[in-house]
Amino acid sequence: MLMRSAVLILALFLRASAQDRYLIRIQGDVNLFAQNHGLAALTQPDNSANPVIGSIRPLQRPVPGLYVATLASGGAAQAVLQSIQNDPAVLKLEADQKVGLFKGTAASSSHWHLEDSTAASGTGSTTYFGTTVWNAYVNQPAAGIVRIANAHQIATGAGTVAFLDTGADFLNPVLSPVLNFGWDFTTNSPGGFENPAELNQSTTSILDSESIVVLDQSTTSILDQSTTSILDGQPATSDYGHGTMVAGIIHLVAPTASLLPVKVFRNDGTSDLSTILSGLYWAVDNGAKVINMSFSMSGPSDELAAAIAYANSQRVICVASAGNDGGDVTVYPAGYGQVIGVGSTNNSDVRSSFSNYGSVVSVAAPGEGVITTYPGFQYAAGWGTSFSAPFVSGAAALLVSIRANISESHALEAISQAVPVGQGLGAGRLDLYQACSYQAAKTGN
């Protein structure tokens, strides 16, 4: 039977795991399957107390044959799991892994200095594609490094860019003209909002003691403190605002593309594989041409790989952060061949100390002190490959302007027309003008 040997090998891992939820792909009738194993067959997410033994339900965005089984703790559930593993109707079985937004694990010694910006005062405003924005957002060093203004002579973005993240602040005046209603898979409700009222007013300006600095005229000076370690490897207290920050970088690069928030992470930065899968399938089905994924799993997943393959078959371009372990480490989804994995550089084209490198990286982009939008009419600076990936997602949206039906492989070919920097960073550091020029020349032939 298909996948039987893989299932049996996986069984040892499952018994040792603390997971009590599993992704099960079966053939045949799910009600009969549930009856055979003493499970409650549910049609909706199980938000109530688990049945005595367990339950089985479809994903929030149903996928034929794929279900989530929740097993109660104890010997009875272990017997059920053993029974499921031996059932020939089971094609694939894997733990419903916990998934987290990227955390820094190594300090960066080369932080961005505000005085290096062409907008050194940092207090002025300018108009950017019909909205008033902070000058330091548009004219930050990263924008010049990847040549955003030059690329806009060729393309300004098209199509819909979905971002699987913590949602977005729809009241943010920079983003609101381009945000579409998405879906919140943490509450199974429409929208995909980050609510500014949820931000603890006592939160310090270094929001999570790790990778985000909320900016105003009194706090921008922290960017001058080159010895201050923002990525200090300590656990974050909140990932609130992460999605709004990712959206702001995509918008900076591709200001005329539409943005689709798919909220799959709670404000503490936690999620699980089944929620990610629901969001990924939903984004493809709801018109996304580009999908940004600034999160990681340490190990591969058959079902995540299948979802990525589905997106690729629909000519959707998938982009993911390469991770912040600071080593030759493969994380997923960036590690899949059908995903553009993005590493981080500083403003001198040196690999960020926290950035992963090697085969997981297709291309790199700035990821230190990147200024972007933040909930509550604010801006923030971010460190991490989380903030490098949306530069490349924005690049993909620029390419969609040039060739509407461009595939992931052709998009990667154009994006790979980068500035060679070595250091295990794939094709090199992103150059938007070179990417757009290359694709425009190909499309015109």
CSV table of C-alpha atoms in Angstrom, one decimal:
chain,number,residue,atom,x,y,z
A,1,MET,CA,0.0,0.0,0.0
A,2,LEU,CA,1.2,3.5,-0.9
A,3,MET,CA,3.3,5.2,1.8
A,4,ARG,CA,2.9,2.2,4.3
A,5,SER,CA,6.7,2.0,5.0
A,6,ALA,CA,6.9,5.7,5.5
A,7,VAL,CA,4.0,5.6,7.9
A,8,LEU,CA,5.5,2.8,9.9
A,9,ILE,CA,8.8,4.7,10.2
A,10,LEU,CA,7.0,7.8,11.2
A,11,ALA,CA,5.1,5.9,14.0
A,12,LEU,CA,8.2,5.9,16.2
A,13,PHE,CA,8.4,9.7,15.9
A,14,LEU,CA,4.7,10.1,16.7
A,15,ARG,CA,4.8,8.0,19.8
A,16,ALA,CA,7.7,10.0,21.1
A,17,SER,CA,6.1,13.3,20.2
A,18,ALA,CA,4.1,15.5,22.5
A,19,GLN,CA,1.8,16.3,19.6
A,20,ASP,CA,-1.9,15.3,20.1
A,21,ARG,CA,-3.0,16.4,16.6
A,22,TYR,CA,-2.1,14.6,13.4
A,23,LEU,CA,-2.6,15.3,9.7
A,24,ILE,CA,-4.1,12.2,8.1
A,25,ARG,CA,-4.7,11.6,4.4
A,26,ILE,CA,-7.1,8.8,3.8
A,27,GLN,CA,-8.9,7.1,0.9
A,28,GLY,CA,-12.5,6.2,1.3
A,29,ASP,CA,-15.3,7.5,3.5
A,30,VAL,CA,-14.2,9.5,6.5
A,31,ASN,CA,-17.3,8.7,8.5
A,32,LEU,CA,-16.6,5.0,8.2
A,33,PHE,CA,-12.9,5.6,9.0
A,34,ALA,CA,-14.0,7.6,12.2
A,35,GLN,CA,-16.4,4.8,13.2
A,36,ASN,CA,-13.7,2.1,12.8
A,37,HIS,CA,-11.4,4.0,15.2
A,38,GLY,CA,-13.9,5.3,17.7
A,39,LEU,CA,-13.5,8.9,16.6
A,40,ALA,CA,-16.1,11.7,16.4
A,41,ALA,CA,-16.4,12.9,12.8
A,42,LEU,CA,-16.7,16.7,12.8
A,43,THR,CA,-17.6,19.0,10.0
A,44,GLN,CA,-16.2,22.1,11.6
A,45,PRO,CA,-13.1,22.9,13.6
A,46,ASP,CA,-13.2,21.4,17.0
A,47,ASN,CA,-13.2,24.4,19.4
A,48,SER,CA,-14.8,22.5,22.2
A,49,ALA,CA,-13.5,19.9,24.6
A,50,ASN,CA,-12.2,16.8,22.8
A,51,PRO,CA,-14.4,13.7,22.9
A,52,VAL,CA,-13.3,10.9,25.2
A,53,ILE,CA,-10.9,9.4,22.6
A,54,GLY,CA,-10.6,12.0,19.9
A,55,SER,CA,-12.1,13.5,16.7
A,56,ILE,CA,-11.4,13.9,13.0
A,57,ARG,CA,-12.3,16.9,10.9
A,58,PRO,CA,-11.3,18.5,7.6
A,59,LEU,CA,-9.1,21.5,7.3
A,60,GLN,CA,-10.7,24.9,7.6
A,61,ARG,CA,-10.2,25.1,3.8
A,62,PRO,CA,-11.1,21.5,3.0
A,63,VAL,CA,-8.7,19.5,0.9
A,64,PRO,CA,-10.0,16.2,-0.5
A,65,GLY,CA,-8.9,13.3,1.6
A,66,LEU,CA,-7.0,15.4,4.2
A,67,TYR,CA,-8.1,15.6,7.8
A,68,VAL,CA,-6.9,16.7,11.2
A,69,ALA,CA,-7.2,14.1,14.0
A,70,THR,CA,-7.2,15.3,17.6
A,71,LEU,CA,-6.5,12.6,20.1
A,72,ALA,CA,-7.0,12.8,23.9
A,73,SER,CA,-4.1,11.9,26.1
A,74,GLY,CA,-3.8,8.5,27.7
A,75,GLY,CA,-3.5,4.9,26.8
A,76,ALA,CA,-6.8,4.7,24.9
A,77,ALA,CA,-5.6,7.4,22.5
A,78,GLN,CA,-2.3,5.6,22.0
A,79,ALA,CA,-4.2,2.4,21.0
A,80,VAL,CA,-6.2,4.5,18.5
A,81,LEU,CA,-3.1,5.9,17.0
A,82,GLN,CA,-1.6,2.4,16.6
A,83,SER,CA,-4.9,1.4,15.0
A,84,ILE,CA,-4.8,4.3,12.6
A,85,GLN,CA,-1.2,3.6,11.7
A,86,ASN,CA,-2.1,0.0,10.7
A,87,ASP,CA,-5.2,1.0,8.7
A,88,PRO,CA,-4.7,0.5,4.9
A,89,ALA,CA,-7.0,3.4,4.2
A,90,VAL,CA,-4.3,5.8,5.6
A,91,LEU,CA,-2.1,7.1,2.8
A,92,LYS,CA,-0.1,9.6,4.8
A,93,LEU,CA,0.3,10.5,8.4
A,94,GLU,CA,2.3,13.2,10.1
A,95,ALA,CA,2.2,15.3,13.2
A,96,ASP,CA,0.4,18.6,13.0
A,97,GLN,CA,3.6,20.5,13.8
A,98,LYS,CA,3.7,23.8,15.8
A,99,VAL,CA,5.0,26.6,13.6
A,100,GLY,CA,6.5,29.9,14.7
A,101,LEU,CA,7.5,33.2,13.2
A,102,PHE,CA,11.3,33.6,12.9
A,103,LYS,CA,13.2,34.3,16.1
A,104,GLY,CA,16.7,35.7,16.1
A,105,THR,CA,19.4,33.4,17.4
A,106,ALA,CA,22.6,35.4,16.8
A,107,ALA,CA,23.4,39.0,17.5
A,108,SER,CA,24.0,41.4,14.6
A,109,SER,CA,27.0,43.7,14.9
A,110,SER,CA,26.3,45.8,11.8
A,111,HIS,CA,23.1,47.6,12.5
A,112,TRP,CA,21.8,50.4,10.2
A,113,HIS,CA,22.7,54.0,11.1
A,114,LEU,CA,20.0,56.6,10.6
A,115,GLU,CA,22.5,59.2,9.6
A,116,ASP,CA,23.5,57.1,6.6
A,117,SER,CA,20.0,57.7,5.1
A,118,THR,CA,19.4,60.2,2.4
A,119,ALA,CA,16.5,61.3,4.7
A,120,ALA,CA,18.8,61.8,7.6
A,121,SER,CA,16.4,64.0,9.5
A,122,GLY,CA,13.8,61.3,9.3
A,123,THR,CA,11.0,63.6,10.2
A,124,GLY,CA,9.6,64.8,6.8
A,125,SER,CA,6.8,63.4,4.7
A,126,THR,CA,6.4,62.7,1.0
A,127,THR,CA,3.8,61.4,-1.3
A,128,TYR,CA,4.1,57.9,-2.5
A,129,PHE,CA,1.6,56.6,-5.1
A,130,GLY,CA,-1.2,58.7,-3.8
A,131,THR,CA,-0.6,58.5,0.0
A,132,THR,CA,1.4,60.6,2.4
A,133,VAL,CA,4.2,58.6,3.9
A,134,TRP,CA,7.2,59.1,6.1
A,135,ASN,CA,10.2,60.2,4.1
A,136,ALA,CA,12.5,57.8,5.9
A,137,TYR,CA,10.3,54.9,4.8
A,138,VAL,CA,10.5,55.6,1.0
A,139,ASN,CA,14.1,56.9,1.1
A,140,GLN,CA,15.7,54.4,3.4
A,141,PRO,CA,19.1,52.8,2.4
A,142,ALA,CA,17.5,49.4,1.6
A,143,ALA,CA,15.3,51.1,-1.1
A,144,GLY,CA,18.3,52.5,-2.9
A,145,ILE,CA,20.3,49.3,-2.5
A,146,VAL,CA,17.7,47.2,-4.4
A,147,ARG,CA,17.0,50.1,-6.8
A,148,ILE,CA,13.3,50.5,-6.2
A,149,ALA,CA,13.0,53.8,-7.9
A,150,ASN,CA,14.8,52.6,-11.0
A,151,ALA,CA,12.6,49.5,-11.2
A,152,HIS,CA,9.5,51.7,-11.1
A,153,GLN,CA,10.5,53.1,-14.4
A,154,ILE,CA,9.6,49.7,-15.8
A,155,ALA,CA,6.9,48.3,-13.4
A,156,THR,CA,5.1,49.2,-10.2
A,157,GLY,CA,3.4,46.0,-9.4
A,158,ALA,CA,0.3,44.0,-10.4
A,159,GLY,CA,-1.8,41.1,-9.2
A,160,THR,CA,-2.5,40.0,-5.6
A,161,VAL,CA,0.3,39.3,-3.1
A,162,ALA,CA,-1.0,37.2,-0.2
A,163,PHE,CA,1.0,37.1,3.0
A,164,LEU,CA,0.5,34.3,5.5
A,165,ASP,CA,1.2,36.1,8.8
A,166,THR,CA,-0.4,37.9,11.7
A,167,GLY,CA,-2.8,39.9,9.6
A,168,ALA,CA,-2.7,43.6,8.8
A,169,ASP,CA,-3.8,46.9,10.2
A,170,PHE,CA,-6.6,48.0,7.7
A,171,LEU,CA,-6.6,51.5,9.3
A,172,ASN,CA,-3.0,52.2,8.3
A,173,PRO,CA,-3.3,55.0,5.8
A,174,VAL,CA,-0.3,53.8,3.8
A,175,LEU,CA,-1.7,50.3,3.3
A,176,SER,CA,-5.5,50.7,3.4
A,177,PRO,CA,-5.8,51.7,-0.3
A,178,VAL,CA,-4.2,48.4,-1.4
A,179,LEU,CA,-5.5,46.0,1.2
A,180,ASN,CA,-8.2,43.5,0.3
A,181,PHE,CA,-10.3,41.5,2.8
A,182,GLY,CA,-8.6,38.3,3.6
A,183,TRP,CA,-9.3,35.5,6.1
A,184,ASP,CA,-8.4,34.9,9.7
A,185,PHE,CA,-7.7,31.3,10.2
A,186,THR,CA,-7.0,31.7,13.9
A,187,THR,CA,-10.7,32.6,14.5
A,188,ASN,CA,-12.2,31.2,11.2
A,189,SER,CA,-13.6,34.6,10.3
A,190,PRO,CA,-13.3,37.0,7.4
A,191,GLY,CA,-10.9,40.0,7.4
A,192,GLY,CA,-7.4,39.2,8.6
A,193,PHE,CA,-7.1,42.2,10.9
A,194,GLU,CA,-4.4,43.3,13.3
A,195,ASN,CA,-6.2,45.5,15.8
A,196,PRO,CA,-4.1,48.4,17.1
A,197,ALA,CA,-6.2,48.3,20.3
A,198,GLU,CA,-4.6,44.9,21.1
A,199,LEU,CA,-1.2,46.5,21.6
A,200,ASN,CA,-0.2,46.9,25.2
A,201,GLN,CA,0.3,50.6,25.7
A,202,SER,CA,3.1,49.8,28.3
A,203,THR,CA,5.1,48.0,25.7
A,204,THR,CA,8.6,49.4,25.3
A,205,SER,CA,9.9,50.8,22.1
A,206,ILE,CA,11.9,47.6,21.6
A,207,LEU,CA,8.7,45.7,21.2
A,208,ASP,CA,10.0,42.1,21.6
A,209,SER,CA,13.6,42.6,22.8
A,210,GLU,CA,14.6,40.9,19.6
A,211,SER,CA,13.9,42.1,16.1
A,212,ILE,CA,11.4,45.1,16.0
A,213,VAL,CA,11.9,48.7,17.0
A,214,VAL,CA,8.8,50.9,16.9
A,215,LEU,CA,9.8,54.3,15.6
A,216,ASP,CA,8.8,57.9,16.3
A,217,GLN,CA,10.9,61.1,16.5
A,218,SER,CA,12.1,60.2,20.0
A,219,THR,CA,13.0,56.6,19.2
A,220,THR,CA,14.7,56.7,15.8
A,221,SER,CA,18.0,57.4,17.6
A,222,ILE,CA,18.2,53.8,18.7
A,223,LEU,CA,19.1,53.0,15.1
A,224,ASP,CA,22.3,54.9,15.7
A,225,GLN,CA,23.4,52.5,18.4
A,226,SER,CA,25.6,50.2,16.4
A,227,THR,CA,26.5,48.2,19.5
A,228,THR,CA,22.9,47.5,20.5
A,229,SER,CA,21.9,44.0,19.8
A,230,ILE,CA,18.4,43.9,18.5
A,231,LEU,CA,18.6,40.2,17.7
A,232,ASP,CA,19.7,38.9,21.0
A,233,GLY,CA,18.3,35.4,20.8
A,234,GLN,CA,15.9,35.9,23.7
A,235,PRO,CA,12.3,34.7,23.4
A,236,ALA,CA,10.0,37.4,22.1
A,237,THR,CA,7.0,38.6,24.2
A,238,SER,CA,4.9,39.3,21.1
A,239,ASP,CA,4.9,39.2,17.4
A,240,TYR,CA,2.2,41.7,17.2
A,241,GLY,CA,2.6,43.9,14.1
A,242,HIS,CA,4.7,41.4,12.1
A,243,GLY,CA,2.1,41.1,9.3
A,244,THR,CA,1.7,44.9,9.0
A,245,MET,CA,5.5,45.2,8.7
A,246,VAL,CA,5.7,42.5,6.0
A,247,ALA,CA,2.9,44.2,4.1
A,248,GLY,CA,4.6,47.6,4.3
A,249,ILE,CA,7.8,46.2,2.6
A,250,ILE,CA,5.8,44.5,-0.2
A,251,HIS,CA,4.0,47.8,-0.8
A,252,LEU,CA,7.2,49.8,-0.8
A,253,VAL,CA,8.5,47.6,-3.6
A,254,ALA,CA,5.2,47.0,-5.5
A,255,PRO,CA,3.0,50.0,-4.6
A,256,THR,CA,0.3,49.2,-7.2
A,257,ALA,CA,-0.1,45.5,-6.3
A,258,SER,CA,-3.0,44.4,-4.2
A,259,LEU,CA,-2.3,42.9,-0.7
A,260,LEU,CA,-4.2,40.0,0.8
A,261,PRO,CA,-3.8,39.3,4.5
A,262,VAL,CA,-4.2,35.6,5.4
A,263,LYS,CA,-4.0,35.5,9.2
A,264,VAL,CA,-2.5,32.1,10.2
A,265,PHE,CA,-0.5,33.3,13.2
A,266,ARG,CA,-1.8,34.6,16.5
A,267,ASN,CA,-0.2,37.8,18.0
A,268,ASP,CA,2.2,35.7,20.0
A,269,GLY,CA,3.7,34.3,16.7
A,270,THR,CA,2.3,30.8,17.1
A,271,SER,CA,0.5,28.6,14.6
A,272,ASP,CA,0.3,25.0,13.5
A,273,LEU,CA,0.8,23.2,10.2
A,274,SER,CA,-2.9,22.5,9.6
A,275,THR,CA,-3.7,26.3,9.9
A,276,ILE,CA,-0.8,27.1,7.5
A,277,LEU,CA,-2.1,24.6,5.0
A,278,SER,CA,-5.6,26.1,5.2
A,279,GLY,CA,-4.2,29.5,4.6
A,280,LEU,CA,-2.0,28.4,1.7
A,281,TYR,CA,-4.7,26.6,-0.2
A,282,TRP,CA,-7.1,29.5,0.5
A,283,ALA,CA,-4.7,32.1,-0.8
A,284,VAL,CA,-4.3,30.2,-4.1
A,285,ASP,CA,-8.0,29.7,-4.5
A,286,ASN,CA,-8.7,33.4,-3.9
A,287,GLY,CA,-6.5,34.8,-6.6
A,288,ALA,CA,-3.1,35.2,-5.1
A,289,LYS,CA,-0.4,35.5,-7.7
A,290,VAL,CA,2.4,35.7,-5.1
A,291,ILE,CA,2.5,34.3,-1.6
A,292,ASN,CA,4.9,35.6,1.1
A,293,MET,CA,5.8,33.2,4.0
A,294,SER,CA,8.0,34.7,6.7
A,295,PHE,CA,8.0,31.6,8.9
A,296,SER,CA,9.8,28.3,9.3
A,297,MET,CA,9.6,24.7,10.2
A,298,SER,CA,12.8,22.8,11.1
A,299,GLY,CA,11.7,19.7,9.3
A,300,PRO,CA,9.9,18.9,6.0
A,301,SER,CA,6.3,18.0,5.7
A,302,ASP,CA,4.7,16.0,2.9
A,303,GLU,CA,1.5,18.0,3.2
A,304,LEU,CA,3.2,21.3,3.0
A,305,ALA,CA,5.2,20.1,0.0
A,306,ALA,CA,1.9,19.1,-1.6
A,307,ALA,CA,0.3,22.5,-0.9
A,308,ILE,CA,3.4,24.2,-2.4
A,309,ALA,CA,3.1,22.0,-5.5
A,310,TYR,CA,-0.6,22.9,-5.8
A,311,ALA,CA,0.3,26.6,-5.7
A,312,ASN,CA,3.0,26.1,-8.3
A,313,SER,CA,0.6,24.2,-10.6
A,314,GLN,CA,-1.6,27.3,-10.5
A,315,ARG,CA,1.4,29.5,-11.5
A,316,VAL,CA,1.6,31.1,-8.0
A,317,ILE,CA,5.0,32.4,-7.0
A,318,CYS,CA,5.9,31.3,-3.4
A,319,VAL,CA,8.5,33.2,-1.4
A,320,ALA,CA,9.8,32.3,2.1
A,321,SER,CA,12.4,33.5,4.6
A,322,ALA,CA,15.5,31.4,4.8
A,323,GLY,CA,15.7,31.5,8.6
A,324,ASN,CA,17.6,33.2,11.4
A,325,ASP,CA,19.8,30.4,12.7
A,326,GLY,CA,23.0,32.0,11.3
A,327,GLY,CA,24.2,28.7,9.7
A,328,ASP,CA,24.0,26.4,6.7
A,329,VAL,CA,20.6,25.2,7.9
A,330,THR,CA,17.7,24.2,5.8
A,331,VAL,CA,14.2,25.2,7.0
A,332,TYR,CA,10.9,24.9,5.3
A,333,PRO,CA,9.0,26.0,3.2
A,334,ALA,CA,12.1,27.9,2.0
A,335,GLY,CA,13.9,24.6,1.5
A,336,TYR,CA,11.5,23.4,-1.2
A,337,GLY,CA,12.6,23.7,-4.8
A,338,GLN,CA,9.4,25.4,-5.8
A,339,VAL,CA,9.9,28.2,-3.3
A,340,ILE,CA,12.2,31.2,-3.5
A,341,GLY,CA,14.2,31.2,-0.3
A,342,VAL,CA,15.5,34.6,0.9
A,343,GLY,CA,18.5,35.3,3.0
A,344,SER,CA,19.5,38.6,4.6
A,345,THR,CA,22.2,41.1,4.0
A,346,ASN,CA,23.2,44.4,5.7
A,347,ASN,CA,23.6,47.6,3.8
A,348,SER,CA,27.1,46.8,2.7
A,349,ASP,CA,26.1,43.5,1.0
A,350,VAL,CA,27.5,41.4,3.8
A,351,ARG,CA,25.5,38.4,4.9
A,352,SER,CA,23.7,39.2,8.2
A,353,SER,CA,25.2,37.3,11.1
A,354,PHE,CA,21.7,35.9,11.8
A,355,SER,CA,20.9,34.8,8.3
A,356,ASN,CA,21.0,31.2,7.2
A,357,TYR,CA,22.9,30.4,4.0
A,358,GLY,CA,23.6,27.6,1.6
A,359,SER,CA,21.1,25.6,-0.4
A,360,VAL,CA,18.1,27.1,1.4
A,361,VAL,CA,18.9,30.6,-0.1
A,362,SER,CA,17.9,31.4,-3.7
A,363,VAL,CA,18.6,35.1,-3.3
A,364,ALA,CA,19.2,37.7,-0.6
A,365,ALA,CA,17.8,41.1,0.3
A,366,PRO,CA,18.3,43.7,2.9
A,367,GLY,CA,17.2,42.5,6.4
A,368,GLU,CA,18.7,44.9,8.9
A,369,GLY,CA,17.0,48.0,10.2
A,370,VAL,CA,14.4,47.9,7.4
A,371,ILE,CA,11.8,50.7,8.0
A,372,THR,CA,8.2,49.7,7.3
A,373,THR,CA,4.6,50.2,8.4
A,374,TYR,CA,3.4,49.3,11.9
A,375,PRO,CA,-0.1,49.2,13.4
A,376,GLY,CA,-1.5,52.4,15.0
A,377,PHE,CA,-0.3,54.9,12.4
A,378,GLN,CA,3.4,54.1,13.2
A,379,TYR,CA,6.5,52.8,11.5
A,380,ALA,CA,9.0,50.3,12.8
A,381,ALA,CA,12.4,49.0,11.9
A,382,GLY,CA,12.9,45.2,11.6
A,383,TRP,CA,15.9,42.8,11.6
A,384,GLY,CA,15.6,39.3,10.3
A,385,THR,CA,15.0,37.3,7.1
A,386,SER,CA,11.3,37.9,7.8
A,387,PHE,CA,11.8,41.3,6.5
A,388,SER,CA,14.1,40.2,3.6
A,389,ALA,CA,11.5,37.9,2.0
A,390,PRO,CA,8.9,40.6,1.3
A,391,PHE,CA,11.4,42.5,-0.9
A,392,VAL,CA,11.4,39.5,-3.1
A,393,SER,CA,7.7,39.0,-3.0
A,394,GLY,CA,7.4,42.6,-4.1
A,395,ALA,CA,9.9,41.9,-6.9
A,396,ALA,CA,7.6,39.0,-8.0
A,397,ALA,CA,4.7,41.4,-8.2
A,398,LEU,CA,6.8,43.8,-10.3
A,399,LEU,CA,7.4,40.9,-12.7
A,400,VAL,CA,3.7,40.1,-12.8
A,401,SER,CA,3.3,43.7,-14.1
A,402,ILE,CA,5.5,42.7,-17.0
A,403,ARG,CA,4.2,39.2,-17.7
A,404,ALA,CA,0.9,38.5,-16.0
A,405,ASN,CA,1.1,34.7,-16.2
A,406,ILE,CA,4.7,34.4,-15.2
A,407,SER,CA,5.6,31.1,-13.4
A,408,GLU,CA,7.7,30.6,-10.3
A,409,SER,CA,10.6,29.2,-12.3
A,410,HIS,CA,10.6,32.2,-14.7
A,411,ALA,CA,10.2,34.6,-11.9
A,412,LEU,CA,13.2,33.1,-10.1
A,413,GLU,CA,15.2,33.3,-13.3
A,414,ALA,CA,14.6,37.0,-13.5
A,415,ILE,CA,15.1,37.6,-9.8
A,416,SER,CA,18.4,35.7,-10.0
A,417,GLN,CA,19.8,38.6,-12.1
A,418,ALA,CA,21.2,39.8,-8.9
A,419,VAL,CA,24.4,41.3,-7.6
A,420,PRO,CA,26.8,38.5,-6.9
A,421,VAL,CA,28.0,38.6,-3.2
A,422,GLY,CA,29.0,35.0,-2.6
A,423,GLN,CA,28.7,34.1,1.1
A,424,GLY,CA,26.3,31.2,0.4
A,425,LEU,CA,23.6,33.6,-0.7
A,426,GLY,CA,22.5,31.9,-3.9
A,427,ALA,CA,22.3,34.2,-6.9
A,428,GLY,CA,23.3,37.2,-4.8
A,429,ARG,CA,21.7,40.4,-3.5
A,430,LEU,CA,18.4,41.4,-5.1
A,431,ASP,CA,18.5,44.1,-7.8
A,432,LEU,CA,15.0,45.0,-8.8
A,433,TYR,CA,16.0,47.0,-11.8
A,434,GLN,CA,18.1,44.1,-13.2
A,435,ALA,CA,15.2,41.7,-12.6
A,436,CYS,CA,12.6,43.9,-14.3
A,437,SER,CA,14.9,44.8,-17.2
A,438,TYR,CA,15.7,41.1,-17.8
A,439,GLN,CA,12.0,40.1,-17.8
A,440,ALA,CA,11.0,43.1,-19.9
A,441,ALA,CA,13.6,42.1,-22.6
A,442,LYS,CA,12.4,38.5,-22.6
A,443,THR,CA,8.7,39.4,-22.7
A,444,GLY,CA,9.3,41.8,-25.6
A,445,ASN,CA,11.0,39.2,-27.7
